[in-house]
Coordinates of C-alpha atoms in Angstrom, one line a residue:
X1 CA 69.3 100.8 126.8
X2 CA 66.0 99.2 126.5
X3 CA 67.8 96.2 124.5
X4 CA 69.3 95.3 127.8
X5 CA 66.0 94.9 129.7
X6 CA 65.1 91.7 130.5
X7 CA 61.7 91.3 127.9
X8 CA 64.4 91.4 125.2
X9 CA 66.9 88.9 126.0
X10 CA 66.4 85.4 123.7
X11 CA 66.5 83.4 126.9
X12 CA 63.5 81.5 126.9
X13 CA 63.7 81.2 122.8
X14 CA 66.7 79.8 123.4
X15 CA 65.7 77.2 125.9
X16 CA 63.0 76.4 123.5
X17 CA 65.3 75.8 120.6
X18 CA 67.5 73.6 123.0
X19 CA 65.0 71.5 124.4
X20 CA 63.7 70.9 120.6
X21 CA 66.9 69.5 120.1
X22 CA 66.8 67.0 122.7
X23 CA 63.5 65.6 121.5
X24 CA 65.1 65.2 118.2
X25 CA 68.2 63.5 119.6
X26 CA 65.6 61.1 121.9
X27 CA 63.3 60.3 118.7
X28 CA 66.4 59.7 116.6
X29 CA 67.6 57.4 119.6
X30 CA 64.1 55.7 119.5
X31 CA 64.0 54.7 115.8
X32 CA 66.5 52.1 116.8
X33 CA 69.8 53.9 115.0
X34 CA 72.1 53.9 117.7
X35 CA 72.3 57.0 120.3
X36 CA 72.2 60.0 119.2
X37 CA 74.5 62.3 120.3
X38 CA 74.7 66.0 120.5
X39 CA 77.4 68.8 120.7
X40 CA 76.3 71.8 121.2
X41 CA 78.8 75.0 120.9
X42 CA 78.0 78.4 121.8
X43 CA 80.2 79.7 119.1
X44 CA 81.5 82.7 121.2
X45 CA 80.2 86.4 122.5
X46 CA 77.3 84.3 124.3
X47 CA 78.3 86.6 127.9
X48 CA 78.7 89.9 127.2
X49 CA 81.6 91.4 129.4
X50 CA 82.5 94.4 128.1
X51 CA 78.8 95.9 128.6
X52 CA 78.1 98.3 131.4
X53 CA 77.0 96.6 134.7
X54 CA 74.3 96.8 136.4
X55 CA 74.3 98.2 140.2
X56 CA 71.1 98.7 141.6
X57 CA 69.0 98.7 138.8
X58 CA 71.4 101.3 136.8
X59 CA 74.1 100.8 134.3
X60 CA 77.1 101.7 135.2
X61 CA 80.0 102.2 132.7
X62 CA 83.4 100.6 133.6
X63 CA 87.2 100.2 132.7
X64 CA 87.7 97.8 134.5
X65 CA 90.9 95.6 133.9
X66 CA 89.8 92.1 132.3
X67 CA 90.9 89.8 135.2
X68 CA 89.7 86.5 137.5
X69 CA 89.1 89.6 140.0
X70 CA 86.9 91.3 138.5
X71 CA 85.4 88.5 135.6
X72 CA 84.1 86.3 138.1
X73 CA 82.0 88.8 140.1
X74 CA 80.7 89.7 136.7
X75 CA 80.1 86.5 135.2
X76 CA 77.7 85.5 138.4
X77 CA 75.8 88.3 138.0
X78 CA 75.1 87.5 133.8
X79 CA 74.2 84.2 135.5
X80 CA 72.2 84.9 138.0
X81 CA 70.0 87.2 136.1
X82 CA 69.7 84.4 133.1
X83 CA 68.1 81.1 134.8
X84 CA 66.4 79.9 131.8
X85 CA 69.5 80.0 129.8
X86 CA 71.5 77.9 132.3
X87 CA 68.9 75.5 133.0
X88 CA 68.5 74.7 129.3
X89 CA 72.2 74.6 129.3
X90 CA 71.9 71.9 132.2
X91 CA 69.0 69.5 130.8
X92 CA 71.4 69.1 127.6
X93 CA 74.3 68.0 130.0
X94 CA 71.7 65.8 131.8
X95 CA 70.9 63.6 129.0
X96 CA 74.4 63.0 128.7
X97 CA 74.8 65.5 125.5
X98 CA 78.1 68.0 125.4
X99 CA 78.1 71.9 125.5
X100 CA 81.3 73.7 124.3
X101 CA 82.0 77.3 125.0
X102 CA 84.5 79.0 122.6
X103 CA 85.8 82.6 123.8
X104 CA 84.7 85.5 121.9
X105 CA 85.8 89.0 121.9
X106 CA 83.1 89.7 124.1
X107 CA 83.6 87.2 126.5
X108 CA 87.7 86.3 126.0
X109 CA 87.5 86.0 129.7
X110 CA 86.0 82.7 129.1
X111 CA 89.8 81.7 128.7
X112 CA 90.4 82.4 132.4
X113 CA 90.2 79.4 134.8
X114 CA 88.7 80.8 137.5
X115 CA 85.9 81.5 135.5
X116 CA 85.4 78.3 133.4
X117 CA 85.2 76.5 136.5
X118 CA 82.2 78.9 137.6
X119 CA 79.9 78.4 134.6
X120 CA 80.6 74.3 134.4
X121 CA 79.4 74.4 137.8
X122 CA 76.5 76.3 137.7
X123 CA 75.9 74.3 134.7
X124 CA 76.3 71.2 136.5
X125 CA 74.5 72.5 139.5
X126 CA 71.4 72.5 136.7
X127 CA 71.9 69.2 135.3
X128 CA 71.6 67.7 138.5
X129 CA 68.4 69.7 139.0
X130 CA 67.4 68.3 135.9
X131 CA 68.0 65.3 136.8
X132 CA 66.1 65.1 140.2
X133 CA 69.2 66.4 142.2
X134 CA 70.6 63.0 141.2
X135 CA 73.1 61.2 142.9
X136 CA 70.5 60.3 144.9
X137 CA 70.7 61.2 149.3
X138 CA 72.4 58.3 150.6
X139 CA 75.0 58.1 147.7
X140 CA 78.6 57.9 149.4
X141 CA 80.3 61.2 148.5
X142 CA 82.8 59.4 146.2
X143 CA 79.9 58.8 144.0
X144 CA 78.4 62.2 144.2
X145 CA 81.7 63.2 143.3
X146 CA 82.1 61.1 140.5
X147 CA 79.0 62.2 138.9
X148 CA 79.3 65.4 139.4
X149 CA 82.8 65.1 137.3
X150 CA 81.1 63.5 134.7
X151 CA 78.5 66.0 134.0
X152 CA 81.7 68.4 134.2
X153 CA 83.8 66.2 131.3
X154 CA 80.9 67.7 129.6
X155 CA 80.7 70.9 129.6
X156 CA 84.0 72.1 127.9
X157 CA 85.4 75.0 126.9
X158 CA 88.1 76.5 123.8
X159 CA 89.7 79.2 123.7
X160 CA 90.2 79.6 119.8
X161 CA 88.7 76.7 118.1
X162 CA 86.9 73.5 118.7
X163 CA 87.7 70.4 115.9
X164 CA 85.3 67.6 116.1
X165 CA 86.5 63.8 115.2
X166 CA 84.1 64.5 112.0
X167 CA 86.7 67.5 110.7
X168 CA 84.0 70.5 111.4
X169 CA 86.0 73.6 113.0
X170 CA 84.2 76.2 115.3
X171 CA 85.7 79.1 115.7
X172 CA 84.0 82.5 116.5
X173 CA 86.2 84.5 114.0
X174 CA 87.3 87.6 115.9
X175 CA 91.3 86.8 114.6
X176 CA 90.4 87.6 111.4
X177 CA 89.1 91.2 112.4
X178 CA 92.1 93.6 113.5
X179 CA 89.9 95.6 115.5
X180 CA 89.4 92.1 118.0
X181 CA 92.1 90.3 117.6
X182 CA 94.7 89.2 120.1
X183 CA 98.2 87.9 119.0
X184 CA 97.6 84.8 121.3
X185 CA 94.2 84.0 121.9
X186 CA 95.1 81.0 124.2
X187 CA 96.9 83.1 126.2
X188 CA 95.8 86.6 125.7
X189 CA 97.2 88.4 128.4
X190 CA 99.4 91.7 128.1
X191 CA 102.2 92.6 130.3
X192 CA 100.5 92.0 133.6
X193 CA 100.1 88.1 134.5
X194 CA 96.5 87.3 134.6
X195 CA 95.5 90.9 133.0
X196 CA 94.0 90.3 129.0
X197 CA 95.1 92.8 126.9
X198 CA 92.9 95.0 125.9
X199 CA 91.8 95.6 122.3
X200 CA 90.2 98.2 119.9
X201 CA 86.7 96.7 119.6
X202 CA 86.8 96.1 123.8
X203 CA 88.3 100.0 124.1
X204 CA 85.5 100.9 122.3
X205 CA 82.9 99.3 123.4
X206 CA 83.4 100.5 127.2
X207 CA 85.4 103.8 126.5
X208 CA 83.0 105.4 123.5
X209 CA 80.3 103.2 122.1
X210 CA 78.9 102.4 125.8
X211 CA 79.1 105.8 127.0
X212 CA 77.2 107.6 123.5
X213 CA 73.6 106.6 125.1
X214 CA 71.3 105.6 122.1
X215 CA 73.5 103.3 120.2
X216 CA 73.0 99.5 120.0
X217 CA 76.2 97.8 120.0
X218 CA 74.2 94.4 118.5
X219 CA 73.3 96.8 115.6
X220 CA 76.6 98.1 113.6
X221 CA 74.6 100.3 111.6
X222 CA 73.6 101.9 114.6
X223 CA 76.5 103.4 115.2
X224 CA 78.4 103.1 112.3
X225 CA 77.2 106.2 111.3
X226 CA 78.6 108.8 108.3
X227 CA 79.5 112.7 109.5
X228 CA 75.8 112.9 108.4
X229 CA 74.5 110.3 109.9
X230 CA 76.0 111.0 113.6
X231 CA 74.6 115.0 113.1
X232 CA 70.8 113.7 112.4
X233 CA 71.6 111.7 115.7
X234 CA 72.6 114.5 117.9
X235 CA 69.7 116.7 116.6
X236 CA 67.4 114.0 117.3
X237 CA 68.7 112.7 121.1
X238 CA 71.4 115.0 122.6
X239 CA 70.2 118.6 121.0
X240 CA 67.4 119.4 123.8
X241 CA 69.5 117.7 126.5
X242 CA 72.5 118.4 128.9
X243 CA 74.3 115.5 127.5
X244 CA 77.3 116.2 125.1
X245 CA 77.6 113.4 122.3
X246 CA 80.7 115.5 121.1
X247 CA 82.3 115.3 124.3
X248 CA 81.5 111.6 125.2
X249 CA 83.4 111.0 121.9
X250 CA 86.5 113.0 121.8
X251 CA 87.3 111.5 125.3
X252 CA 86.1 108.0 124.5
X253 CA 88.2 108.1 121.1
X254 CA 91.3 109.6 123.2
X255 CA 91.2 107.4 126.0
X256 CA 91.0 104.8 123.1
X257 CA 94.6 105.4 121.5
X258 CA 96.1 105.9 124.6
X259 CA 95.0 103.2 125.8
X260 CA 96.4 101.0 123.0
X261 CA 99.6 102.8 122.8
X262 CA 100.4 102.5 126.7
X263 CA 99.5 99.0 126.5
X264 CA 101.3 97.5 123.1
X265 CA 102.9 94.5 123.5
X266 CA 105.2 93.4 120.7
X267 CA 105.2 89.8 119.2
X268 CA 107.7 87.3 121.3
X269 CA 108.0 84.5 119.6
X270 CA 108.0 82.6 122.8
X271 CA 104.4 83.5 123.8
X272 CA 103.6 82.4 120.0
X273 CA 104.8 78.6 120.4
X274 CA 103.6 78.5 123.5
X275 CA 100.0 79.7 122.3
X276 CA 100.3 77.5 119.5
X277 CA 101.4 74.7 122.0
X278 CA 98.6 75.1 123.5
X279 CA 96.2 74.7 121.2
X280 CA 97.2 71.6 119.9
X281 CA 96.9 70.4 123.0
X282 CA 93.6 72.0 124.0
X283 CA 92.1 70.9 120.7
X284 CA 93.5 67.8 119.6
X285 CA 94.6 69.5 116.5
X286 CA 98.5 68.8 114.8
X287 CA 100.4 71.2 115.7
X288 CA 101.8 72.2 112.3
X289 CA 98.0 72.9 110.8
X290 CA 97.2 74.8 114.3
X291 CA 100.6 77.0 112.7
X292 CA 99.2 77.5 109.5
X293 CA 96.1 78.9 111.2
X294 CA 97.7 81.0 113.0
X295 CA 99.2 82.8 110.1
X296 CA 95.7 84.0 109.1
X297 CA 95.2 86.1 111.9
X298 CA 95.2 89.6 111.1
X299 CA 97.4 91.9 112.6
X300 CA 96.2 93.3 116.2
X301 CA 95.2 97.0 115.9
X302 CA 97.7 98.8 118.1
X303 CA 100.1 97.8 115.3
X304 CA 98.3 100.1 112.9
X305 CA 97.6 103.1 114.9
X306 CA 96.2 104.9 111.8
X307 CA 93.8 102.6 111.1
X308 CA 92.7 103.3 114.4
X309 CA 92.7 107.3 114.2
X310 CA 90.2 106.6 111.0
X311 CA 88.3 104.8 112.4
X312 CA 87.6 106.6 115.0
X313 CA 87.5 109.9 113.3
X314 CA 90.5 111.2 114.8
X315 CA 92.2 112.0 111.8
X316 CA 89.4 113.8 110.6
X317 CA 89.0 115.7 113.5
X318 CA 92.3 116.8 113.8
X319 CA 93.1 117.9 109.9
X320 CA 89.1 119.9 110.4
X321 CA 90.7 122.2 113.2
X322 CA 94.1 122.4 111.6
X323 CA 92.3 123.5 108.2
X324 CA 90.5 126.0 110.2
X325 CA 93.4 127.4 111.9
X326 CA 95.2 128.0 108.8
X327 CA 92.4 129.8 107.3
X328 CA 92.5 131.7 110.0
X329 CA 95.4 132.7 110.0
X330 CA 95.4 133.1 106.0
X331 CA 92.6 135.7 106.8
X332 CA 94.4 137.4 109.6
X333 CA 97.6 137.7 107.8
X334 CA 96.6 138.1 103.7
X335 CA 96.3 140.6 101.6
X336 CA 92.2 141.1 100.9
X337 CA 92.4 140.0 97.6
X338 CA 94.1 136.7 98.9
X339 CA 91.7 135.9 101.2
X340 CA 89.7 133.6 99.1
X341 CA 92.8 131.1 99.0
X342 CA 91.7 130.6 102.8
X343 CA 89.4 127.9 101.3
X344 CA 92.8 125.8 100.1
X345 CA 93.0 124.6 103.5
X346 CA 89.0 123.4 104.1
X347 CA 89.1 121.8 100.5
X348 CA 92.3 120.1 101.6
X349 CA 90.3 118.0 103.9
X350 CA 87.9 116.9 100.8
X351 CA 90.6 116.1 99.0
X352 CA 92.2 113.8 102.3
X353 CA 88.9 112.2 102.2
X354 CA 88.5 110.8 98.9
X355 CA 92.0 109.8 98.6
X356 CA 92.0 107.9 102.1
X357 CA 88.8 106.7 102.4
X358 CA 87.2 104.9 105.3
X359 CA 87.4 101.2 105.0
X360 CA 84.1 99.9 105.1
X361 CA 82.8 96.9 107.7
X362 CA 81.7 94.7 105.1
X363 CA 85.7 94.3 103.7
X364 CA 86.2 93.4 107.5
X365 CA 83.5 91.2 107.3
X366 CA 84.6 89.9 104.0
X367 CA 87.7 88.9 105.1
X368 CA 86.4 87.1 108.2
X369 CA 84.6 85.1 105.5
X370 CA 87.8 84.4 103.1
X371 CA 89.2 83.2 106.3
X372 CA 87.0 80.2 107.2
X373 CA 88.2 79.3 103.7
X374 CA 91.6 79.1 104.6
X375 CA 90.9 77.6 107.8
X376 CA 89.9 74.3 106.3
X377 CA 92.8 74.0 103.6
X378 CA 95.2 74.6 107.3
X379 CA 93.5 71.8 108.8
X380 CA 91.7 69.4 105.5
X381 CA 88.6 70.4 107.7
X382 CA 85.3 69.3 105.7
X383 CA 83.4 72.1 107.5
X384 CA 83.9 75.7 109.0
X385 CA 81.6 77.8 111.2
X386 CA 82.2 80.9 112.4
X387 CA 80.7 83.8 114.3
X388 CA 81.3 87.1 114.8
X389 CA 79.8 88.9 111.3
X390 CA 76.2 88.6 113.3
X391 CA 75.6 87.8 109.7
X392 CA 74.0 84.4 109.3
X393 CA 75.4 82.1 106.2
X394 CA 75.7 78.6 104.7
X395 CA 77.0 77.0 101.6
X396 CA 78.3 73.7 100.4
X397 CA 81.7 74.4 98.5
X398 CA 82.9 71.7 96.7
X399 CA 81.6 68.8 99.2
X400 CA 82.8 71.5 101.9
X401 CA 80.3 73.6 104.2
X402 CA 81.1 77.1 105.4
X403 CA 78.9 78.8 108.1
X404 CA 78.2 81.5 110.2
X405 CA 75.7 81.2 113.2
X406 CA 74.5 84.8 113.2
X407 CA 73.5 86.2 115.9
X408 CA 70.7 85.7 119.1
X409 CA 71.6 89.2 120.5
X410 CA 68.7 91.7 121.0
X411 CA 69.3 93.5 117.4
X412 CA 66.3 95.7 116.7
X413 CA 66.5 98.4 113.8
X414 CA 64.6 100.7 116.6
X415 CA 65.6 102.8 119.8
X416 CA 62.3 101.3 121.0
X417 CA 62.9 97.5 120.4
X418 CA 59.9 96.8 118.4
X419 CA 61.6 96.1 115.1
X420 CA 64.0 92.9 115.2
X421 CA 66.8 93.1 112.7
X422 CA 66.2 89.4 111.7
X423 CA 62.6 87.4 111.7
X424 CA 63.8 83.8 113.0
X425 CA 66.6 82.8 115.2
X426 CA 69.8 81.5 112.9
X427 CA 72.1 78.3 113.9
X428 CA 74.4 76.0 112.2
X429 CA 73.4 72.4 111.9
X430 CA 75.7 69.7 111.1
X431 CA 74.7 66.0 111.3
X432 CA 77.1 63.0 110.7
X433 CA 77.4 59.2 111.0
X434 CA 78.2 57.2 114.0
X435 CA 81.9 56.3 114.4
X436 CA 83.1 57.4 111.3
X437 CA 85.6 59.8 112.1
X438 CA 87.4 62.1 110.0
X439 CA 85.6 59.6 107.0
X440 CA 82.0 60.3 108.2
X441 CA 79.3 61.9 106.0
X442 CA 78.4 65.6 106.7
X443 CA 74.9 66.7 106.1
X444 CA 72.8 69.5 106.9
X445 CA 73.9 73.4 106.7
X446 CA 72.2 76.7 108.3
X447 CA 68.7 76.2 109.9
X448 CA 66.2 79.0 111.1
X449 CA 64.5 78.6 114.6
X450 CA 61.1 80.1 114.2
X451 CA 57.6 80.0 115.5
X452 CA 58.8 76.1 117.6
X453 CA 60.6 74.5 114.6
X454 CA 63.5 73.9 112.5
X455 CA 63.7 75.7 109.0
X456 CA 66.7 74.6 107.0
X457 CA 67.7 77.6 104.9
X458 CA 70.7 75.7 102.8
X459 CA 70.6 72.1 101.4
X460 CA 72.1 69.8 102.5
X461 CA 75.0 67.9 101.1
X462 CA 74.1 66.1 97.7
X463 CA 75.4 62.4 99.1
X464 CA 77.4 59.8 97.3
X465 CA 75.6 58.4 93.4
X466 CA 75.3 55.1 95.5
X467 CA 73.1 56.2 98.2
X468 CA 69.8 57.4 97.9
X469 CA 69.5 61.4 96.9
X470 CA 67.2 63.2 99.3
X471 CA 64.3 65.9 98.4
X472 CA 66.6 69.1 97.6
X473 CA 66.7 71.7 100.1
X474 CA 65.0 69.1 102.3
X475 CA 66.4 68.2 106.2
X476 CA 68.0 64.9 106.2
X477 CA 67.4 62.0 109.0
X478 CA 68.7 62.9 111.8
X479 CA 72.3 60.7 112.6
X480 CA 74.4 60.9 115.6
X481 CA 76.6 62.4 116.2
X482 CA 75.0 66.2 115.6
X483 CA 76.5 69.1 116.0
X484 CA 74.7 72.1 116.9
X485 CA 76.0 75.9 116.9
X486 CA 74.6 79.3 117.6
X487 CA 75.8 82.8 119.3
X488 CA 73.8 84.4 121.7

């Protein structure tokens, strides 16, 4: 797991990039336009708590359940071993900028109170660094209180979507995926109060995919494997060891459906409105578009238990030993001259396999994308950005931008880590003008951090016949406020 080490981690390119961004907001400041203003969002899966932990310098797999007991114990430890990250995270706060965190699949724990309230205050404990340990000694403790609440106002935290007053929606885009969805992400919790209910793609990730050894979870195609594909991978890492990848995956896959069978918790409309209550009031959004988003979500996995069998191979696996019995049998029990029809039973399976076939990840990554299309007719949003895909993207639409903010993770096509599965560092930035509102212009699209600068990879917004036209596929001025988002 050498993509966990600590060599690999973005950290410090990501305090670079942020830090970049605060000298554009102070230069933009000092050319006289008014202060500019930054929200950043960490557009979800920036903590990554479904990975093994790490107990004395080992990993150590886990099924934890997804409570505050157990969260917040793992979220200081991701903090603790990231400084960099926080502390760029804190000189953002400090020059009075915003960070939002939106929950992920990775990190839907993010919607438990307990332990939003540890990362805004580590968070504010390193804006205050940042700023000199300001309130200064001698401040009466009603002050120090008071600014530490207003660094805390912002750092804030979603745990669906985020709607700025210019119309852009965030959103990391795990509803649209079955495999990661939950049937209320503002509440996500199954039967037990406090307990989140477990999904495929978290199942997976700790029962199977953790357990397998040389896989990358940051890196699909790494184990996303065909029948052929997962045999040249036990030849090449489990063959000559004591290790069984066979065995690590029956019982991962198993553990998997059970799991999602013993846990399924039916739609209540209750739980709905009050997720969709909740949401409106976390986000400021009406509640009747927050419904009509809803109704894009797709359909939780444990309500499609064959999906799950495919994917997982279960169905395979289970019509290859059932073919094989009957042939047996066939042979045991058949004339000689009928023992060639043994072979109906293996070519049965062929036949299963073209006429069922395997949905592939990029139609779950397509419709992810459909989605964010959807999204904005639900809320007249004049931007979209999601997550998720680890696929970077950005396109005007009509006056409209659509986004994805890729992915920081340590992705590298290699076991070894010396091959990165993208060249510069993808984020989504949106610039608009000062108290506009829902009326203000949007410019700007997807932008490439790479080698200490800004690349803007899509043009930006062609602006009004009246106004002057900027150099195509060049980065307009800087306006406040701007809106910044990336997943690490």
């Amino acid at each position: 797991m050498r993509y966990r080490q600590a060599p690999y981690s973005p950290d410090s390119e990501v305090a670079a990039m942020l830090d970049a961004l605060r000298d554009e907001m102070k230069q933009g400041t000092a050319r006289g336009a008014g202060r500019h203003e930054l929200t950043l969002v960490l557009n979800g899966d920036v903590f990554d708590l479904d990975a093994p932990r790490v107990i004395d310098q080992k990993s150590v797999f886990h099924d934890l359940p997804r409570s505050a007991e157990h969260a917040v114990p793992a979220m200081q430890a991701i903090l603790a071993d990231h400084p960099v990250f926080i502390e760029a995270l804190g000189r953002v706060v400090a020059d009075g900028h915003t960070v939002v965190f939106i929950s992920g699949n990775h990190d839907v724990q993010l919607t438990l109170p307990e332990v939003r309230d540890l990362v805004r205050s580590r968070v504010v404990e390193a804006a205050l660094a940042a700023l000199d340990g300001a309130p200064r000694p001698g401040s009466s403790a009603p002050e120090a209180a008071r600014a530490r609440a207003a660094l805390g106002a912002r750092v804030v935290f979603r745990a669906w979507f985020h709607k700025t007053p210019d119309g852009i929606i965030v959103e990391h885009g795990n509803q649209y995926d079955a495999y990661c969805s939950y049937r209320y992400p503002m509440v996500p919790f199954g039967r037990k109060p406090g307990e989140i209910q477990p999904t495929m793609g978290s199942l997976v990730c700790r029962l199977l995919v953790s357990r397998m050894g040389y896989f990358n979870p940051h890196v699909d195609a790494s184990f996303m494997l065909s029948a052929f594909g997962y045999l040249a991978h036990w030849a090449r890492y489990y063959l000559f060891s004591r290790r069984s990848l066979a065995g690590a995956w029956a019982l991962g896959a198993l553990r998997t459906v059970v799991e999602l069978v013993r846990r399924r918790e039916p739609e209540r409309r209750a739980r709905l409105r009050e997720c969709l209550a909740a949401a409106a009031q976390e986000t400021g959004a009406p509640l009747r578009a927050v419904a009509r988003h809803a109704r894009l979500f797709a359909p939780p996995a444990e309500d499609r238990l064959g999906l799950v069998a495919r994917e997982l191979w279960l169905d395979r696996a289970a019509l290859a030993l059932l073919a094989v019995a009957v042939a047996l049998v066939w042979l045991l029990l058949a004339p000689t001259w009928l023992a060639p029809a043994a072979l109906v039973a293996p070519a049965g399976l062929v036949v299963y396999e073209r006429l069922v076939p395997k949905l592939p990840l990029e139609a779950t990554w397509q419709r992810v994308s459909r989605a964010a299309r959807q999204v904005a007719r639900a809320h007249r949003a004049r931007a979209v950005v999601f997550g998720h895909t680890h696929t970077p993207e950005g396109s005007w639409e009509g006056g409209l931008f659509f986004g994805n903010t890729g992915s920081w993770s340590a992705a590298f096509e290699d076991i070894a880590c010396t091959k990165p599965v993208f060249a510069a560092r993808p984020l989504v930035w949106l610039r608009s003008e000062p108290g506009a509102g829902s009326a203000a212009r949007l410019s700007g699209g997807l932008v490439t951090w790479k080698n200490g600068r800004f690349e803007a990879r899509t043009a930006s917004v062609p602006p009004p016949a009246e106004q002057l036209r900027e150099p195509h596929g060049a980065p307009p001025p800087l306006r406040s406020p701007a809106t910044a988002a990336l997943r690490t």
